[in-house]
Tab-separated table of C-alpha atoms in Angstrom:
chain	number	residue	atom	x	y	z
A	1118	UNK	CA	5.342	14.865	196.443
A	1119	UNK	CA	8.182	16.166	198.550
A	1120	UNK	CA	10.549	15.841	195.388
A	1121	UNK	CA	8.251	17.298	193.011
A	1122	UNK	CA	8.088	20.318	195.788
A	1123	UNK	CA	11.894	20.339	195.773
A	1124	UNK	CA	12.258	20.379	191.946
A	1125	UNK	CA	11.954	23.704	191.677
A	1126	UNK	CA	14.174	24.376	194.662
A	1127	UNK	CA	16.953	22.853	192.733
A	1128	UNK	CA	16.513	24.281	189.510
A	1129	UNK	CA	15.910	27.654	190.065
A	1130	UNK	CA	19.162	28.533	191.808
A	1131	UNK	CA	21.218	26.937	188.853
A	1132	UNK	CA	19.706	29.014	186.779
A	1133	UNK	CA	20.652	32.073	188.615
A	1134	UNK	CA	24.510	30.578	188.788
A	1135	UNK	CA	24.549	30.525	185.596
A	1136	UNK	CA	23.231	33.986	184.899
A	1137	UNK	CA	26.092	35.019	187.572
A	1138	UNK	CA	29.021	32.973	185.461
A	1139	UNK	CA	27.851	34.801	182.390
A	1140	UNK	CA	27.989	38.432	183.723
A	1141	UNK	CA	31.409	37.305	185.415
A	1142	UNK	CA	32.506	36.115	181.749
A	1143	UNK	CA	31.441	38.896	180.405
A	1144	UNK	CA	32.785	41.928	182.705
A	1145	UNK	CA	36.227	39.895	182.489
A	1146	UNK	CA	36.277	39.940	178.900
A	1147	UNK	CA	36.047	43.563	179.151
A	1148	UNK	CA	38.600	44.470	181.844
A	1149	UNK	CA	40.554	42.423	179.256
A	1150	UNK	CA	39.484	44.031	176.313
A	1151	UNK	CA	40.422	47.448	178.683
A	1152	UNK	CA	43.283	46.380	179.339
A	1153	UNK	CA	44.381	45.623	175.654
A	1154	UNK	CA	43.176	48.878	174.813
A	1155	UNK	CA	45.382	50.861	177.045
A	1156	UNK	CA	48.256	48.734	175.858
A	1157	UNK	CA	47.890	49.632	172.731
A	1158	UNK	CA	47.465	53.121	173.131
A	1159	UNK	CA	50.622	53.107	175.269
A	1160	UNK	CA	52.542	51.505	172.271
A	1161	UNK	CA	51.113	54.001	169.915
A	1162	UNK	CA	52.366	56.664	172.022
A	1163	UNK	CA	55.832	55.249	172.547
A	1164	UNK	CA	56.440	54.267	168.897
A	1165	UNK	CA	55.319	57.888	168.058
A	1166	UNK	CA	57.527	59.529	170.380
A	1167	UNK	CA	60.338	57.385	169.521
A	1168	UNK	CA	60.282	57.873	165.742
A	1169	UNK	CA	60.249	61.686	166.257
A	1170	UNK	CA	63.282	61.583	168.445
A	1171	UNK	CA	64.921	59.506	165.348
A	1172	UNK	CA	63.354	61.695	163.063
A	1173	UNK	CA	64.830	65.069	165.137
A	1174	UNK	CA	68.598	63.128	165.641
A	1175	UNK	CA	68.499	62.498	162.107
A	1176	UNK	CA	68.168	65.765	160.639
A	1177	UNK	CA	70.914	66.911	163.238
A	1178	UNK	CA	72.960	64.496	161.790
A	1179	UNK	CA	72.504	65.812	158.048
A	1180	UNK	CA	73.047	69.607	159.366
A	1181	UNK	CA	76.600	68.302	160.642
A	1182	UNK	CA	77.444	66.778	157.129
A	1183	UNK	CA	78.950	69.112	154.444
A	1184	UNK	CA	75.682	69.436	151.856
A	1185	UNK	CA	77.872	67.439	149.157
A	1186	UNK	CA	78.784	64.813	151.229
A	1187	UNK	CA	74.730	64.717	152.182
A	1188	UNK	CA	73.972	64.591	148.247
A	1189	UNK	CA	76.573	61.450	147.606
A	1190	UNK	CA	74.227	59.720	150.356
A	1191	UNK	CA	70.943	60.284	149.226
A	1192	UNK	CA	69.668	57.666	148.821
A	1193	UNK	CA	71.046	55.569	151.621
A	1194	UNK	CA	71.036	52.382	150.352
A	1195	UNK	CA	68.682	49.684	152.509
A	1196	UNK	CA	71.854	47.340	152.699
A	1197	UNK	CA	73.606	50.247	154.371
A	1198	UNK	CA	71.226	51.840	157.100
A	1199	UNK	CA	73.454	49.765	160.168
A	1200	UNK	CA	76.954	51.980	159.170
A	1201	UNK	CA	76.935	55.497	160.026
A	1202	UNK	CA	77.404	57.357	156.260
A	1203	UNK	CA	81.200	58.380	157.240
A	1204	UNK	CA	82.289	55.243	157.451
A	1205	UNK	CA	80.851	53.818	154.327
A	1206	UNK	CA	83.775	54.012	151.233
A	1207	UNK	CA	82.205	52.589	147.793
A	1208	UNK	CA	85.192	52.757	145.677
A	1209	UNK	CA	88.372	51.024	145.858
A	1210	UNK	CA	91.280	50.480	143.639
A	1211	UNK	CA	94.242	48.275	142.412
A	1212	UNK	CA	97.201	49.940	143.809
A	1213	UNK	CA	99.273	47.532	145.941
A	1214	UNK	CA	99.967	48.418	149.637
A	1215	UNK	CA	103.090	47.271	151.024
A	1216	UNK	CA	103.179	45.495	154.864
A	1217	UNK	CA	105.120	47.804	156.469
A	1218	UNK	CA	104.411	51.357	154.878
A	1219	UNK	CA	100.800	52.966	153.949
A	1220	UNK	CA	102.178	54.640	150.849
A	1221	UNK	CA	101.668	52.840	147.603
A	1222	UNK	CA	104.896	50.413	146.524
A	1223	UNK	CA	105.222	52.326	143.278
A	1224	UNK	CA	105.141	55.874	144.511
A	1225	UNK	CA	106.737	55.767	148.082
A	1226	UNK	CA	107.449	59.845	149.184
A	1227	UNK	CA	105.626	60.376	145.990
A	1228	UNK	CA	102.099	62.134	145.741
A	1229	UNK	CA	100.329	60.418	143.137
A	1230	UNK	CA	98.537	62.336	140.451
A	1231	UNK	CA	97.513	62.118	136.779
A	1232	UNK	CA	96.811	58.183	137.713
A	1233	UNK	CA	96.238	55.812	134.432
A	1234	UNK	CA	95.542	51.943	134.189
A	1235	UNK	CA	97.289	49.060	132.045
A	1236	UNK	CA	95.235	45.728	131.433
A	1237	UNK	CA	96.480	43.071	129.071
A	1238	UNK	CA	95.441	39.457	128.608
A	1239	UNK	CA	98.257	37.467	128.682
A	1240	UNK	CA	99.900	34.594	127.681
A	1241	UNK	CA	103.736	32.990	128.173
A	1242	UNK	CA	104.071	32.875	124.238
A	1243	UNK	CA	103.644	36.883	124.210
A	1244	UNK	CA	106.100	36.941	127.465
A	1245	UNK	CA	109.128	39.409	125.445
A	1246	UNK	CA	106.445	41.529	123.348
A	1247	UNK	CA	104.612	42.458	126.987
A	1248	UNK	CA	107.856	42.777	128.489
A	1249	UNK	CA	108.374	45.956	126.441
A	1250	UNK	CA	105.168	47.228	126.761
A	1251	UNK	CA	105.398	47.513	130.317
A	1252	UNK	CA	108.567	49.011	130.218
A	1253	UNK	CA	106.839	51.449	128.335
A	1254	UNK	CA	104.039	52.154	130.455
A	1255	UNK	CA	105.496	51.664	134.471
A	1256	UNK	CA	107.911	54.934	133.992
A	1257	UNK	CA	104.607	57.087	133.075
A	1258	UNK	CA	103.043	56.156	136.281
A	1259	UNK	CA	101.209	53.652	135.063
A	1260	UNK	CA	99.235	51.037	136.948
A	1261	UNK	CA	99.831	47.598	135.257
A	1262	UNK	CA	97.001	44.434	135.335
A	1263	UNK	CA	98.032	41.433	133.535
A	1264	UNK	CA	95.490	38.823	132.921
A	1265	UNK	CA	97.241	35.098	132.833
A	1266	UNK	CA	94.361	33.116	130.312
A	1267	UNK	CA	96.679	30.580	130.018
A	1268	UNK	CA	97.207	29.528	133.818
A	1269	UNK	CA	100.700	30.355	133.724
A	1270	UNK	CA	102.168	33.247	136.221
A	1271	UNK	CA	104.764	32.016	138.099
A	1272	UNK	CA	107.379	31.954	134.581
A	1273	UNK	CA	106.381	35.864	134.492
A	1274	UNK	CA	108.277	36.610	137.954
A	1275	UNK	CA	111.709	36.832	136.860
A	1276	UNK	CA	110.786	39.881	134.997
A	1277	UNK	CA	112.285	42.474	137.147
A	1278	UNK	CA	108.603	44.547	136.852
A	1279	UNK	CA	106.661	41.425	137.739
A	1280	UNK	CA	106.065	42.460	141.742
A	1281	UNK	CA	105.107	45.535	140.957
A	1282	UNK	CA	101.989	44.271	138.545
A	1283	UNK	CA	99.247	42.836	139.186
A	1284	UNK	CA	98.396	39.148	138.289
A	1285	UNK	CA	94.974	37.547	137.637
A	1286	UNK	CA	94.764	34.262	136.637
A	1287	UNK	CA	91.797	32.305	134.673
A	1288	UNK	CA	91.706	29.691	132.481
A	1289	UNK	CA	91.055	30.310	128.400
A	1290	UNK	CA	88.954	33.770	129.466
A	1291	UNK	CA	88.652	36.486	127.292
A	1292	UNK	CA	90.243	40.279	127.414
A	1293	UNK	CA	86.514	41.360	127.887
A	1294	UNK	CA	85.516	38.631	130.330
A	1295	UNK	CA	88.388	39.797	132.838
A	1296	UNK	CA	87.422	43.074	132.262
A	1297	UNK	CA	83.851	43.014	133.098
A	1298	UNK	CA	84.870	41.141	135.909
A	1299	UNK	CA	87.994	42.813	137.303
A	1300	UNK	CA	87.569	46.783	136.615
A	1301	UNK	CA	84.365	47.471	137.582
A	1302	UNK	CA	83.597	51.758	137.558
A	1303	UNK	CA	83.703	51.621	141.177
A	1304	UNK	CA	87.578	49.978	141.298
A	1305	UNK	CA	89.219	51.898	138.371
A	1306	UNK	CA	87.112	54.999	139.553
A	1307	UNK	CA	90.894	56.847	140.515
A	1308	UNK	CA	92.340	55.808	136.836
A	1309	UNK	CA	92.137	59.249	134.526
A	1310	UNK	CA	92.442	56.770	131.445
A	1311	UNK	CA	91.589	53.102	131.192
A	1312	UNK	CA	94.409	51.418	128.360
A	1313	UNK	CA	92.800	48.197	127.587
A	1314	UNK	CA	95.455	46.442	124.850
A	1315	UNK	CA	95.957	42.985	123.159
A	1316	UNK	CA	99.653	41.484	123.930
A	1317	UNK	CA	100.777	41.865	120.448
A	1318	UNK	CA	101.599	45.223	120.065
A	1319	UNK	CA	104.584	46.403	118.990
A	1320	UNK	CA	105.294	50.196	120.863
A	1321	UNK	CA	108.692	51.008	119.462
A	1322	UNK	CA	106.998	54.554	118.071
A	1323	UNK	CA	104.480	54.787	121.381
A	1324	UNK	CA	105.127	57.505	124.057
A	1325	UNK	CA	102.204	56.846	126.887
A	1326	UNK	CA	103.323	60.702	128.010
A	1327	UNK	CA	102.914	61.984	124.512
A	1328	UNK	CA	99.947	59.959	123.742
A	1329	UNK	CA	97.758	61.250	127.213
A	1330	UNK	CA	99.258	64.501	125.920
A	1331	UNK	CA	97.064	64.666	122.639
A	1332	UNK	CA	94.087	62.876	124.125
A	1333	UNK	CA	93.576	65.465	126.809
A	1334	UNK	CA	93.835	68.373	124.479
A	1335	UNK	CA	91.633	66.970	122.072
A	1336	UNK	CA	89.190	66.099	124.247
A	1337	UNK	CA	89.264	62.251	122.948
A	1338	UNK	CA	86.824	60.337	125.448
A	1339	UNK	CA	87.382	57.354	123.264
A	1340	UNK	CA	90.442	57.074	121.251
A	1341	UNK	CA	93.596	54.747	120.492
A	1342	UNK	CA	97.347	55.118	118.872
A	1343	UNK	CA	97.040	54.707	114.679
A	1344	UNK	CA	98.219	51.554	113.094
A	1345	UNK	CA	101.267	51.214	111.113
A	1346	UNK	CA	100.084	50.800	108.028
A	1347	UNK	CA	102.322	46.947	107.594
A	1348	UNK	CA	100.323	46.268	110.787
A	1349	UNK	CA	98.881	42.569	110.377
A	1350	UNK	CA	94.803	42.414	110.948
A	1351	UNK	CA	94.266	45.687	109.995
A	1352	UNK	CA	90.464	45.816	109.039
A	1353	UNK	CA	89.366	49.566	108.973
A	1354	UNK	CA	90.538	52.384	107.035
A	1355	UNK	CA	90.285	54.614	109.563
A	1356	UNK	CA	92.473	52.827	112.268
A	1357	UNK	CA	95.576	53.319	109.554
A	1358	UNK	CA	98.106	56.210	110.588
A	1359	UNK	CA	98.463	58.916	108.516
A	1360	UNK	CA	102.206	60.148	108.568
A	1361	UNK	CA	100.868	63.860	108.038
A	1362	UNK	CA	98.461	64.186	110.758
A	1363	UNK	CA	98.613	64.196	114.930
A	1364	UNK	CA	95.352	62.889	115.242
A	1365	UNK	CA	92.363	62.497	113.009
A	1366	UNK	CA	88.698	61.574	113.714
A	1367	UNK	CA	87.437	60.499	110.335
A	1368	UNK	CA	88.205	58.510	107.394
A	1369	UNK	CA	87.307	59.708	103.392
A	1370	UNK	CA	86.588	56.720	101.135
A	1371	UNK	CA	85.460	57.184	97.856
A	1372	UNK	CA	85.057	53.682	96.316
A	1373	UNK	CA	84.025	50.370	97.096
A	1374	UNK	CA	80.177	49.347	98.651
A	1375	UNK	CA	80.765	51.498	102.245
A	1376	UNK	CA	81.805	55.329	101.279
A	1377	UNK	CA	83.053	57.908	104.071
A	1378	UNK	CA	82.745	61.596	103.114
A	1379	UNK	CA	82.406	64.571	105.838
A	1380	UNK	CA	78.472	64.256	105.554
A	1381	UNK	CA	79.133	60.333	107.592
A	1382	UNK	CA	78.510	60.395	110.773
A	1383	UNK	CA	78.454	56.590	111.629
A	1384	UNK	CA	81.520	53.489	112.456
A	1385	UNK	CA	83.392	52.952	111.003
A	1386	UNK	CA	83.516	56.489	109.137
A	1387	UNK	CA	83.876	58.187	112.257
A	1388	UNK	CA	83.320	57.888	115.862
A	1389	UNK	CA	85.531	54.457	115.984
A	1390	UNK	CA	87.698	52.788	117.366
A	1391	UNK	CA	88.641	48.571	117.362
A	1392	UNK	CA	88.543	46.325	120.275
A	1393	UNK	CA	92.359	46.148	120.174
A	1394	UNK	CA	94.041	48.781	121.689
A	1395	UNK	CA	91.129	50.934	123.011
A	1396	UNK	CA	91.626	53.960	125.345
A	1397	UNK	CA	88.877	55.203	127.955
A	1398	UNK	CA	88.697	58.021	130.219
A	1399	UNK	CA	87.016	57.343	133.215
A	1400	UNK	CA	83.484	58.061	132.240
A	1401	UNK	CA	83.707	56.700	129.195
A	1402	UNK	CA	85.053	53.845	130.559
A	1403	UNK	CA	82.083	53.701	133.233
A	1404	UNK	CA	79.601	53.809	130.527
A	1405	UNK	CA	81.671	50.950	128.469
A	1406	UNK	CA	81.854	48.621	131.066
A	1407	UNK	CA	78.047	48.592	131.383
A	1408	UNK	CA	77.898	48.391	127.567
A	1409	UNK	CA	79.956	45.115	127.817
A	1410	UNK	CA	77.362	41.692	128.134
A	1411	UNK	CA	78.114	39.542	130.468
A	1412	UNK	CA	78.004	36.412	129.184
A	1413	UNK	CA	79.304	37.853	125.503
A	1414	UNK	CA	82.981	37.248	126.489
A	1415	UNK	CA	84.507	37.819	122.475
A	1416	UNK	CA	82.941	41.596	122.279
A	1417	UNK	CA	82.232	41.035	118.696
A	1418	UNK	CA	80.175	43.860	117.800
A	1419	UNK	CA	80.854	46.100	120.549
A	1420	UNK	CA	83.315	48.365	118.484
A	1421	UNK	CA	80.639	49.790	116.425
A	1422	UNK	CA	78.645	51.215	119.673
A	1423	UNK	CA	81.661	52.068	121.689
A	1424	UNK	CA	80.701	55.677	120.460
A	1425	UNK	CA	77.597	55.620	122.315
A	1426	UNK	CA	79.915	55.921	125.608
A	1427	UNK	CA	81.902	59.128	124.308
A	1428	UNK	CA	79.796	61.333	126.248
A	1429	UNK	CA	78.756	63.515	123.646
A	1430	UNK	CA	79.268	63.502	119.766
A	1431	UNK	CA	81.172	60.736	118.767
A	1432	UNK	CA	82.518	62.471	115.883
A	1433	UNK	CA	84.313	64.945	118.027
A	1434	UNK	CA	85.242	63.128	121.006
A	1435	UNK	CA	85.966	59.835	119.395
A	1436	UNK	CA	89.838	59.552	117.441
A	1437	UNK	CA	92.462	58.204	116.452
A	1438	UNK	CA	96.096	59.309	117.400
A	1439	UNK	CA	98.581	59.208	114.448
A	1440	UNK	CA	101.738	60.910	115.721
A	1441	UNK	CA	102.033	57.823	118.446
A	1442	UNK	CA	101.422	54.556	116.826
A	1443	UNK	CA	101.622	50.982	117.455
A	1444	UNK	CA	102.021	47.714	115.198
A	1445	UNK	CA	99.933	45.190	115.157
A	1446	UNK	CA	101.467	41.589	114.944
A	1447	UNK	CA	98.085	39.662	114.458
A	1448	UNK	CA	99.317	36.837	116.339
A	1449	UNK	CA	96.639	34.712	117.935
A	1450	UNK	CA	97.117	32.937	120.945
A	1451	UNK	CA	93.877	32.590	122.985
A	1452	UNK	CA	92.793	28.867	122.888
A	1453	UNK	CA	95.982	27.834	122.398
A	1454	UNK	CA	97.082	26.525	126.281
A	1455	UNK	CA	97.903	23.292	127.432
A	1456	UNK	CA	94.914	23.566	129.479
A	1457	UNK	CA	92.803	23.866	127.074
A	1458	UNK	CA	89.082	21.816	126.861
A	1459	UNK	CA	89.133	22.312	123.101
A	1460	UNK	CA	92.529	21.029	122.419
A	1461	UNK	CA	92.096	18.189	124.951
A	1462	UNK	CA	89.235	16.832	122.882
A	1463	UNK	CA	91.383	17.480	119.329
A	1464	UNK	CA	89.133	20.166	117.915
A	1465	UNK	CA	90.470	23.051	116.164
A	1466	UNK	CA	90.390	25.805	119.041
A	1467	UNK	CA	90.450	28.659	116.269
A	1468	UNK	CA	87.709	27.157	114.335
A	1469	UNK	CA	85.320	26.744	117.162
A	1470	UNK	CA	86.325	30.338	118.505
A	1471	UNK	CA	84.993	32.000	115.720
A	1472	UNK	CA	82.326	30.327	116.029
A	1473	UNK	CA	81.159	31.188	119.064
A	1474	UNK	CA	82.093	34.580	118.588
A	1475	UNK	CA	80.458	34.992	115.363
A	1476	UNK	CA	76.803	33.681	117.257
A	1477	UNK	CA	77.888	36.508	119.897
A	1478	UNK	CA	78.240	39.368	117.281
A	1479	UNK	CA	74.206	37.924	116.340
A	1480	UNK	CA	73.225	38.235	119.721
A	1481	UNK	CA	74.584	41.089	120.612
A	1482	UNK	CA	72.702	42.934	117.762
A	1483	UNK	CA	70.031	41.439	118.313
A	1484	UNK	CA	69.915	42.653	122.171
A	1485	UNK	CA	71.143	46.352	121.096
A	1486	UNK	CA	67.928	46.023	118.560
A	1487	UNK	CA	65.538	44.883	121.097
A	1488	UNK	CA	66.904	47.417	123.574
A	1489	UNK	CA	66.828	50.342	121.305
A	1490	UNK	CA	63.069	49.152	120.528
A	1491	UNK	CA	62.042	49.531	123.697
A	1492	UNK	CA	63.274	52.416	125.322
A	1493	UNK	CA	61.563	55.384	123.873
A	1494	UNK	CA	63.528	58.078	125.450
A	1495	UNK	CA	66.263	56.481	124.157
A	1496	UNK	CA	65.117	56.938	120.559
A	1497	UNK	CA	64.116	60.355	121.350
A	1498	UNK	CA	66.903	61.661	122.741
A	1499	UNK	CA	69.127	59.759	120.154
A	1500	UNK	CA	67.429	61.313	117.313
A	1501	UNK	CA	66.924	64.794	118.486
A	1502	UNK	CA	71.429	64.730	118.539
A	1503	UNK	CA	71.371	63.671	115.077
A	1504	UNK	CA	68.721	66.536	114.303
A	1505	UNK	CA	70.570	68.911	115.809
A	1506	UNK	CA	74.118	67.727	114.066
A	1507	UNK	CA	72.804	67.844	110.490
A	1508	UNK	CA	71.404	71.137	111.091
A	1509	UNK	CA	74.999	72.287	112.564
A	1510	UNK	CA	76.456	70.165	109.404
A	1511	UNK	CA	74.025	71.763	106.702
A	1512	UNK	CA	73.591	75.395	107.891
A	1513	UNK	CA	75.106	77.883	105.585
A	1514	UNK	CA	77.838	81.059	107.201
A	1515	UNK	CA	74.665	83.221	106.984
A	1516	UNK	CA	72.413	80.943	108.964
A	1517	UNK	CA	75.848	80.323	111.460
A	1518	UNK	CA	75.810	83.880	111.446
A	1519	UNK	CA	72.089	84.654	111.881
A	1520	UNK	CA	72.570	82.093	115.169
A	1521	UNK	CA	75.550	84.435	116.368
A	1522	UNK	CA	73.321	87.599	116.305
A	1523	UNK	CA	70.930	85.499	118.551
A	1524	UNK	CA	72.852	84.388	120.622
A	1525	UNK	CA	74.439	88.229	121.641
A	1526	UNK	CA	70.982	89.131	121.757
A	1527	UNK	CA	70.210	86.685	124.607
A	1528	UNK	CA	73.168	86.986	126.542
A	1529	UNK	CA	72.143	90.879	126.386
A	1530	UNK	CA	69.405	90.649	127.593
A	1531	UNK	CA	69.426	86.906	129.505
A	1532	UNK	CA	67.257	87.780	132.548
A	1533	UNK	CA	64.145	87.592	129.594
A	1534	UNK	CA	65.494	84.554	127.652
A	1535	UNK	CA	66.759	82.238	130.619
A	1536	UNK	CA	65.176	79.376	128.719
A	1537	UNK	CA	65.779	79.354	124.928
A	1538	UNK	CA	68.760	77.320	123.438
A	1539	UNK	CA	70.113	78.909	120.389
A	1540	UNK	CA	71.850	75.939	119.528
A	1541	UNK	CA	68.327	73.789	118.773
A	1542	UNK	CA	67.528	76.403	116.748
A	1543	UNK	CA	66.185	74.369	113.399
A	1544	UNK	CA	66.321	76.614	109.913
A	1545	UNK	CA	63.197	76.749	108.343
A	1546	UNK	CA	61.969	78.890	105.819
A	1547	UNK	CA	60.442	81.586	108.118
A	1548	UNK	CA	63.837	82.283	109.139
A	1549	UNK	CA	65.099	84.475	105.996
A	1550	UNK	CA	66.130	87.323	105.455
């Protein structure tokens, strides 16, 4: 009896502890749940405050920058954010700097201007024949890269030149293959013309000075010196001098299966040069070397788009210089080292050459094809050029002269006309007189 009066007595206040724990649980949870809050809120606050100081230091730091400095900048690469932007130099080059002085070895007390570039793949066999090319080159301020493709460099140091070049050495690589890897845009960026030669050339009727001469006042983006015409490997018309021009751009051809007339407007007609002795200025070059594939290391095929990279028409700004010419010796050496894996395993290097460069010329056109395909602008833009040429081509003096009287008219009165481009203008038949 006395513990069935004392069950209650026990039960009831454990119920009531309980109740007690819970509100205890409970009003803890939210102090925490405060507490997290204001945290929060105090981080919101601080990040807030923090990014508009950043935000407010940053724009004082773009009003203290020259607004074309500002422009080269935008956008700040990701990679870049930790360097403050006058400290960050993108471009380099290949001039040598000597230990003890900061002014280049090859123009000490010197100011350097009208800079041009030199690359030749190399090989000991050639050693004489690049010998006088140099020679050639090194007095017009010239800066020389020879790449070694058949390992050897060190017989090339008695030339009394040979310090003042530089040397790259690789294995049974291509002309192309050291270029895409060795004169990127951003390292030849100083160069005003990129010379990109074979070793067998013969320069006894070249002048560099003369040569740069013509370019420039031509306006040649893309050019290179004529062949003499007993030249060995000569396999376009148009790369032949002509003994009574300076310079020409296009080649007439009247017979066989390909004709060239003044109505042509493709390679090898005009706009062409070949992969032998090719001369870039600096944006063509920039657009060539992004032309150039990768892992296409023969360039087969690459001559007939090199046009492409003229920046502009390719008939005018593409051309062959006749009054400084070159002759080509058709010797071929690549493949042809000690070193090489072909010749190691007694296969015919030549043979298995053109092999490989014959399935590059394929897939090269077949890329360009595929590339072309998709990129509509491309197409667009590409077309609209040739629209606009064959109307420039086929327009008669009246219509040239009809354009003329527009064009007055327009710069008359150009405040009402700021948008019209006489030089789209397209001929139809509602344009008569």
């Amino acid at each position: 009896k006395n513990m069935e009066h004392g069950l209650p007595s026990t039960t009831k206040p454990s119920l009531v502890k309980k109740r007690n724990n819970a509100q205890d649980v409970s009003k803890s949870w939210w102090r925490i749940k405060s507490f997290l809050a204001l945290i929060c809120t105090a981080l919101l606050i601080f990040w807030y405050k923090t990014t508009h100081i950043q935000f407010e230091d940053t724009d004082l730091e773009e009003s203290d920058y020259p607004i074309d400095m500002a422009k080269e900048s935008e956008p700040v690469d990701q990679k870049l954010k930790g360097l403050p932007r006058g400290i960050i130099e993108p471009r380099t080059d290949l001039e040598l700097k000597p230990l003890w002085s900061s002014s280049s070895l090859r123009s000490k007390g010197v100011e350097m201007t009208n800079r041009n570039l030199l690359a030749i793949p190399v090989g000991i066999k050639q050693k004489s024949n690049v010998d006088a090319i140099v020679k050639k080159f090194l007095p017009a301020n010239f800066t020389v890269v020879l790449f070694h493709y058949d390992g050897n460099m060190d017989q090339w140091l008695d030339l009394e030149w040979s310090s003042k070049a530089i040397h790259i050495v690789a294995q049974d690589q291509t002309k192309w293959w050291f270029a895409k890897r060795f004169l990127h845009p951003d390292v030849v960026s100083i160069y005003d013309y990129i010379f990109i030669w074979d070793e067998d050339l013969g320069v006894e009727n070249f002048s560099p000075e003369r040569y740069l001469e013509i370019v420039k006042s031509e306006g040649l983006e893309i050019s290179q010196p004529a062949l003499d015409s007993n030249s060995s490997g000569i396999h376009h018309k148009i790369t032949v001098r002509s003994s009574s021009e300076i310079f020409h751009r296009r080649v007439y051809i009247s017979k066989g299966n390909r004709k060239c007339s003044n109505a042509s407007v493709d390679p090898p007609c005009t706009g062409f040069v070949e992969g032998m002795a090719p001369v870039f200025s600096r944006a063509a070059w920039f657009c060539t070397w992004n032309l150039i594939q990768n892992d296409l290391v023969h360039g087969w095929g690459m001559d007939m788009k090199l046009g492409y990279c003229a920046q502009g028409d390719r008939t005018k700004n593409v051309g062959i210089v006749d009054s400084e010419y070159i002759f080509h010796q058709g010797i071929q050496t690549l493949g042809e080292s000690g070193h090489s894996e072909k010749k190691r395993h007694g296969h015919n290097s030549r043979t298995s050459i053109r092999r490989q460069s014959t399935w590059e010329l394929q897939t090269f056109e077949e890329r360009w094809n595929k590339a072309v395909e998709q990129d509509k602008n491309w197409i667009k833009s590409n077309n609209r050029r040739l629209r606009h040429k064959r109307t420039q081509e086929t327009a008669t003096p009246h219509q040239h002269e009809h354009t003329s009287s527009i064009r007055k008219m327009i710069n008359t009165h150009s405040n009402c006309f700021q948008s019209i481009d006489v030089d789209n203008i397209v001929f139809k038949k509602t344009i008569m007189t």
